[in-house]
GROMACS .gro file of C-alpha atoms in nm:
model
  240
    1MET     CA    1   1.985   0.633   0.325
    2LEU     CA    2   1.982   0.592   0.679
    3PHE     CA    3   1.939   0.252   0.844
    4LEU     CA    4   1.829   0.154   1.186
    5THR     CA    5   1.957  -0.133   1.407
    6HIS     CA    6   1.796  -0.455   1.270
    7THR     CA    7   1.760  -0.761   1.514
    8LEU     CA    8   1.530  -0.988   1.305
    9ALA     CA    9   1.698  -1.231   1.082
   10ALA     CA   10   1.648  -1.160   0.715
   11VAL     CA   11   1.413  -1.401   0.530
   12ALA     CA   12   1.639  -1.619   0.313
   13SER     CA   13   1.439  -1.547   0.006
   14LEU     CA   14   1.157  -1.318  -0.079
   15ASP     CA   15   0.899  -1.388  -0.331
   16ASP     CA   16   0.680  -1.125  -0.519
   17ASP     CA   17   0.371  -1.261  -0.698
   18TYR     CA   18   0.279  -0.910  -0.785
   19ASP     CA   19   0.616  -0.841  -0.967
   20PHE     CA   20   0.431  -0.869  -1.290
   21LEU     CA   21   0.271  -0.524  -1.220
   22GLY     CA   22   0.610  -0.350  -1.208
   23GLU     CA   23   0.677  -0.482  -1.581
   24HIS     CA   24   0.350  -0.376  -1.707
   25GLU     CA   25   0.394  -0.047  -1.829
   26PRO     CA   26   0.021   0.091  -1.835
   27PHE     CA   27   0.012   0.011  -1.476
   28VAL     CA   28   0.334   0.176  -1.399
   29GLN     CA   29   0.206   0.473  -1.576
   30PHE     CA   30  -0.114   0.442  -1.373
   31MET     CA   31   0.066   0.438  -1.050
   32ASP     CA   32   0.280   0.746  -1.174
   33VAL     CA   33  -0.042   0.965  -1.221
   34VAL     CA   34  -0.230   0.824  -0.927
   35ARG     CA   35   0.080   0.824  -0.653
   36GLY     CA   36   0.295   1.099  -0.815
   37GLU     CA   37   0.049   1.325  -0.928
   38GLY     CA   38  -0.282   1.269  -0.756
   39ASP     CA   39  -0.482   1.316  -1.070
   40THR     CA   40  -0.820   1.127  -1.048
   41MET     CA   41  -0.911   1.202  -1.408
   42GLN     CA   42  -0.597   1.066  -1.570
   43GLY     CA   43  -0.620   0.778  -1.344
   44GLU     CA   44  -0.970   0.690  -1.442
   45GLN     CA   45  -0.871   0.722  -1.808
   46ILE     CA   46  -0.578   0.479  -1.760
   47ARG     CA   47  -0.752   0.228  -1.560
   48ASP     CA   48  -1.044   0.204  -1.819
   49GLN     CA   49  -0.785   0.160  -2.095
   50MET     CA   50  -0.618  -0.121  -1.894
   51LEU     CA   51  -0.960  -0.283  -1.810
   52LEU     CA   52  -1.113  -0.247  -2.178
   53HIS     CA   53  -0.789  -0.376  -2.366
   54PRO     CA   54  -0.672  -0.671  -2.125
   55VAL     CA   55  -0.318  -0.819  -2.239
   56LEU     CA   56  -0.251  -1.039  -1.938
   57GLN     CA   57  -0.363  -1.384  -1.869
   58GLU     CA   58  -0.710  -1.412  -1.670
   59GLU     CA   59  -0.574  -1.433  -1.301
   60LYS     CA   60  -0.319  -1.137  -1.358
   61GLN     CA   61  -0.565  -0.939  -1.528
   62THR     CA   62  -0.804  -0.985  -1.243
   63VAL     CA   63  -0.514  -0.874  -0.996
   64LEU     CA   64  -0.457  -0.577  -1.201
   65ALA     CA   65  -0.820  -0.485  -1.202
   66ILE     CA   66  -0.829  -0.496  -0.819
   67ARG     CA   67  -0.505  -0.326  -0.763
   68SER     CA   68  -0.587  -0.020  -1.010
   69THR     CA   69  -0.942   0.000  -0.856
   70THR     CA   70  -0.857  -0.003  -0.493
   71MET     CA   71  -0.564   0.249  -0.554
   72LEU     CA   72  -0.787   0.484  -0.733
   73ALA     CA   73  -1.064   0.429  -0.452
   74ARG     CA   74  -0.794   0.543  -0.190
   75LEU     CA   75  -0.708   0.836  -0.392
   76TYR     CA   76  -1.067   0.967  -0.398
   77THR     CA   77  -1.034   0.969  -0.002
   78GLU     CA   78  -0.701   1.153  -0.019
   79ILE     CA   79  -0.773   1.451  -0.252
   80GLU     CA   80  -0.852   1.804  -0.115
   81LYS     CA   81  -1.228   1.734  -0.155
   82PRO     CA   82  -1.272   1.372  -0.106
   83ASP     CA   83  -1.527   1.177  -0.312
   84THR     CA   84  -1.643   0.909  -0.091
   85LYS     CA   85  -1.937   0.830  -0.335
   86ARG     CA   86  -1.694   0.734  -0.621
   87ALA     CA   87  -1.440   0.580  -0.390
   88LYS     CA   88  -1.742   0.321  -0.276
   89GLU     CA   89  -1.855   0.261  -0.620
   90LEU     CA   90  -1.483   0.150  -0.712
   91LEU     CA   91  -1.473  -0.052  -0.409
   92LYS     CA   92  -1.792  -0.245  -0.532
   93GLU     CA   93  -1.618  -0.313  -0.857
   94ALA     CA   94  -1.312  -0.441  -0.665
   95GLU     CA   95  -1.527  -0.664  -0.478
   96SER     CA   96  -1.706  -0.800  -0.778
   97SER     CA   97  -1.358  -0.877  -0.938
   98LEU     CA   98  -1.262  -1.047  -0.619
   99LYS     CA   99  -1.515  -1.322  -0.677
  100ARG     CA  100  -1.303  -1.441  -0.979
  101LEU     CA  101  -1.010  -1.539  -0.758
  102PRO     CA  102  -0.996  -1.844  -0.558
  103ASP     CA  103  -1.133  -1.794  -0.201
  104GLY     CA  104  -0.808  -1.804   0.061
  105SER     CA  105  -0.562  -1.765  -0.211
  106PHE     CA  106  -0.273  -1.518  -0.162
  107PHE     CA  107  -0.428  -1.252  -0.431
  108HIS     CA  108  -0.772  -1.308  -0.270
  109LEU     CA  109  -0.662  -1.231   0.107
  110MET     CA  110  -0.433  -0.931  -0.008
  111GLY     CA  111  -0.738  -0.794  -0.228
  112GLU     CA  112  -0.987  -0.838   0.072
  113ALA     CA  113  -0.753  -0.663   0.302
  114GLU     CA  114  -0.696  -0.371   0.092
  115ILE     CA  115  -1.065  -0.332  -0.011
  116ASP     CA  116  -1.154  -0.340   0.381
  117SER     CA  117  -0.886  -0.108   0.478
  118ILE     CA  118  -1.027   0.164   0.241
  119TYR     CA  119  -1.380   0.106   0.355
  120TYR     CA  120  -1.253   0.167   0.728
  121LEU     CA  121  -1.051   0.475   0.575
  122ILE     CA  122  -1.356   0.614   0.453
  123ASN     CA  123  -1.548   0.552   0.793
  124PRO     CA  124  -1.346   0.481   1.077
  125SER     CA  125  -1.663   0.405   1.293
  126ARG     CA  126  -1.679   0.082   1.075
  127LEU     CA  127  -1.458  -0.115   1.317
  128ALA     CA  128  -1.554  -0.453   1.149
  129LYS     CA  129  -1.380  -0.346   0.829
  130GLY     CA  130  -1.066  -0.250   1.002
  131ILE     CA  131  -1.055  -0.593   1.226
  132SER     CA  132  -1.165  -0.781   0.904
  133SER     CA  133  -0.865  -0.609   0.710
  134ASN     CA  134  -0.619  -0.700   0.988
  135SER     CA  135  -0.737  -1.048   1.008
  136LYS     CA  136  -0.674  -1.096   0.638
  137ILE     CA  137  -0.353  -0.937   0.659
  138LYS     CA  138  -0.254  -1.180   0.947
  139LYS     CA  139  -0.372  -1.474   0.784
  140ALA     CA  140  -0.197  -1.397   0.445
  141TYR     CA  141   0.132  -1.314   0.654
  142ALA     CA  142   0.099  -1.653   0.825
  143GLN     CA  143   0.039  -1.858   0.507
  144TYR     CA  144   0.280  -1.659   0.280
  145PRO     CA  145   0.557  -1.522   0.504
  146ASN     CA  146   0.801  -1.481   0.223
  147GLN     CA  147   0.570  -1.255   0.017
  148ILE     CA  148   0.692  -0.916  -0.009
  149TYR     CA  149   0.338  -0.749  -0.015
  150ALA     CA  150   0.227  -0.962   0.278
  151ILE     CA  151   0.527  -0.837   0.474
  152LEU     CA  152   0.486  -0.492   0.381
  153MET     CA  153   0.097  -0.519   0.484
  154LYS     CA  154   0.195  -0.669   0.804
  155ALA     CA  155   0.443  -0.424   0.876
  156ASN     CA  156   0.175  -0.142   0.821
  157SER     CA  157  -0.067  -0.298   1.041
  158LEU     CA  158   0.160  -0.337   1.353
  159LEU     CA  159   0.278   0.005   1.296
  160TYR     CA  160  -0.058   0.183   1.281
  161ALA     CA  161  -0.252  -0.045   1.503
  162PRO     CA  162  -0.269   0.067   1.883
  163SER     CA  163  -0.085  -0.163   2.130
  164PHE     CA  164  -0.391  -0.310   2.277
  165ALA     CA  165  -0.494  -0.429   1.910
  166GLY     CA  166  -0.160  -0.586   1.867
  167GLY     CA  167   0.030  -0.294   1.737
  168ASP     CA  168   0.415  -0.339   1.783
  169LYS     CA  169   0.632  -0.050   1.622
  170ASN     CA  170   0.955  -0.242   1.681
  171GLU     CA  171   0.822  -0.554   1.507
  172ALA     CA  172   0.708  -0.331   1.217
  173LEU     CA  173   1.052  -0.178   1.190
  174SER     CA  174   1.204  -0.526   1.172
  175LEU     CA  175   0.981  -0.624   0.858
  176PHE     CA  176   1.043  -0.290   0.708
  177LEU     CA  177   1.424  -0.333   0.735
  178THR     CA  178   1.377  -0.707   0.618
  179LEU     CA  179   1.230  -0.587   0.303
  180LEU     CA  180   1.503  -0.312   0.250
  181GLU     CA  181   1.766  -0.559   0.314
  182ALA     CA  182   1.632  -0.755   0.005
  183GLY     CA  183   1.760  -0.452  -0.211
  184PRO     CA  184   1.573  -0.205  -0.412
  185SER     CA  185   1.599  -0.422  -0.731
  186GLN     CA  186   1.353  -0.665  -0.568
  187LEU     CA  187   1.113  -0.404  -0.480
  188ASN     CA  188   0.893  -0.195  -0.708
  189LYS     CA  189   0.852   0.178  -0.664
  190TRP     CA  190   0.518   0.196  -0.468
  191ASP     CA  191   0.631  -0.056  -0.221
  192LEU     CA  192   0.952   0.093  -0.176
  193SER     CA  193   0.788   0.434  -0.123
  194SER     CA  194   0.549   0.276   0.163
  195ILE     CA  195   0.860   0.121   0.336
  196TYR     CA  196   1.047   0.465   0.355
  197VAL     CA  197   0.715   0.621   0.483
  198GLY     CA  198   0.671   0.355   0.754
  199ILE     CA  199   1.023   0.377   0.874
  200GLY     CA  200   1.015   0.769   0.874
  201ARG     CA  201   0.705   0.733   1.097
  202ILE     CA  202   0.872   0.509   1.356
  203CYS     CA  203   1.188   0.759   1.351
  204MET     CA  204   0.907   1.038   1.440
  205ASP     CA  205   0.786   0.835   1.730
  206ARG     CA  206   1.144   0.800   1.847
  207GLU     CA  207   1.204   1.155   1.783
  208GLU     CA  208   1.477   1.084   1.558
  209TRP     CA  209   1.407   1.379   1.328
  210ASP     CA  210   1.699   1.366   1.117
  211LYS     CA  211   1.634   1.029   1.018
  212ALA     CA  212   1.258   1.063   0.992
  213LEU     CA  213   1.312   1.366   0.729
  214GLY     CA  214   1.544   1.144   0.538
  215TYR     CA  215   1.313   0.867   0.485
  216PHE     CA  216   1.025   1.082   0.418
  217SER     CA  217   1.235   1.285   0.158
  218ALA     CA  218   1.316   0.952   0.009
  219ALA     CA  219   0.962   0.851  -0.032
  220LYS     CA  220   0.861   1.204  -0.173
  221ALA     CA  221   1.142   1.176  -0.423
  222ILE     CA  222   0.972   0.843  -0.564
  223TYR     CA  223   0.591   0.982  -0.538
  224ALA     CA  224   0.520   1.368  -0.485
  225PHE     CA  225   0.139   1.336  -0.390
  226ASP     CA  226   0.081   1.208  -0.052
  227PRO     CA  227  -0.115   1.480   0.178
  228THR     CA  228  -0.020   1.257   0.482
  229LEU     CA  229   0.318   1.238   0.391
  230ASP     CA  230   0.319   1.625   0.344
  231GLY     CA  231   0.196   1.667   0.686
  232TYR     CA  232   0.470   1.434   0.839
  233ILE     CA  233   0.732   1.620   0.677
  234ARG     CA  234   0.602   1.962   0.809
  235GLU     CA  235   0.580   1.814   1.169
  236THR     CA  236   0.931   1.674   1.118
  237GLU     CA  237   1.093   1.991   1.002
  238GLU     CA  238   0.917   2.174   1.276
  239SER     CA  239   1.088   1.957   1.549
  240LEU     CA  240   1.450   1.984   1.385
   0.00000   0.00000   0.00000
């Protein structure tokens, strides 16, 4: 894997309060189906089984419900014929689950940020949702700066936000590389894939096409289904 210059001091110790999901086999299977195959039907079936037959303690089960529901909602916006009606139904479910988490807690902030980001993805004219998502990410990162998912969400917000709205690709790169320096053993598959895509996207902007393709190919090897990533790969290959 290709690395870029990293000037930010690495976080001494990273935390991952979501790490239990990487050890929960049904959720890993769910992610393989949703992120790897883009299969909404199987995703629905596995999600239903996880929610109908809970095996985790209450808070973790609630987090599982929110993560699986938002991931499935996002998939419905990415398939060839998007089903925004079903995506919105799922987001309503996630919002209902969110009420069972303490307001302002790490899991609550991250859940809110994810839900709002998908509402914004469905309808970019709803600027309030995009602003709300970035606000929750900013707050979570300020309060929990060592949490892997807070760092990842902050990096992505810096990467995709325009500069006038606080976007900063150099800072985003530093955060992505901070996560990579923690080592793959500390990262679950879905976060690692997102990190590779983010770094590859920055390489594209720098016209470092070989590096971009390297990172995109690494992400694709983890999860095959990603129409946006496929577009990046085509653009990169055409520029080589």
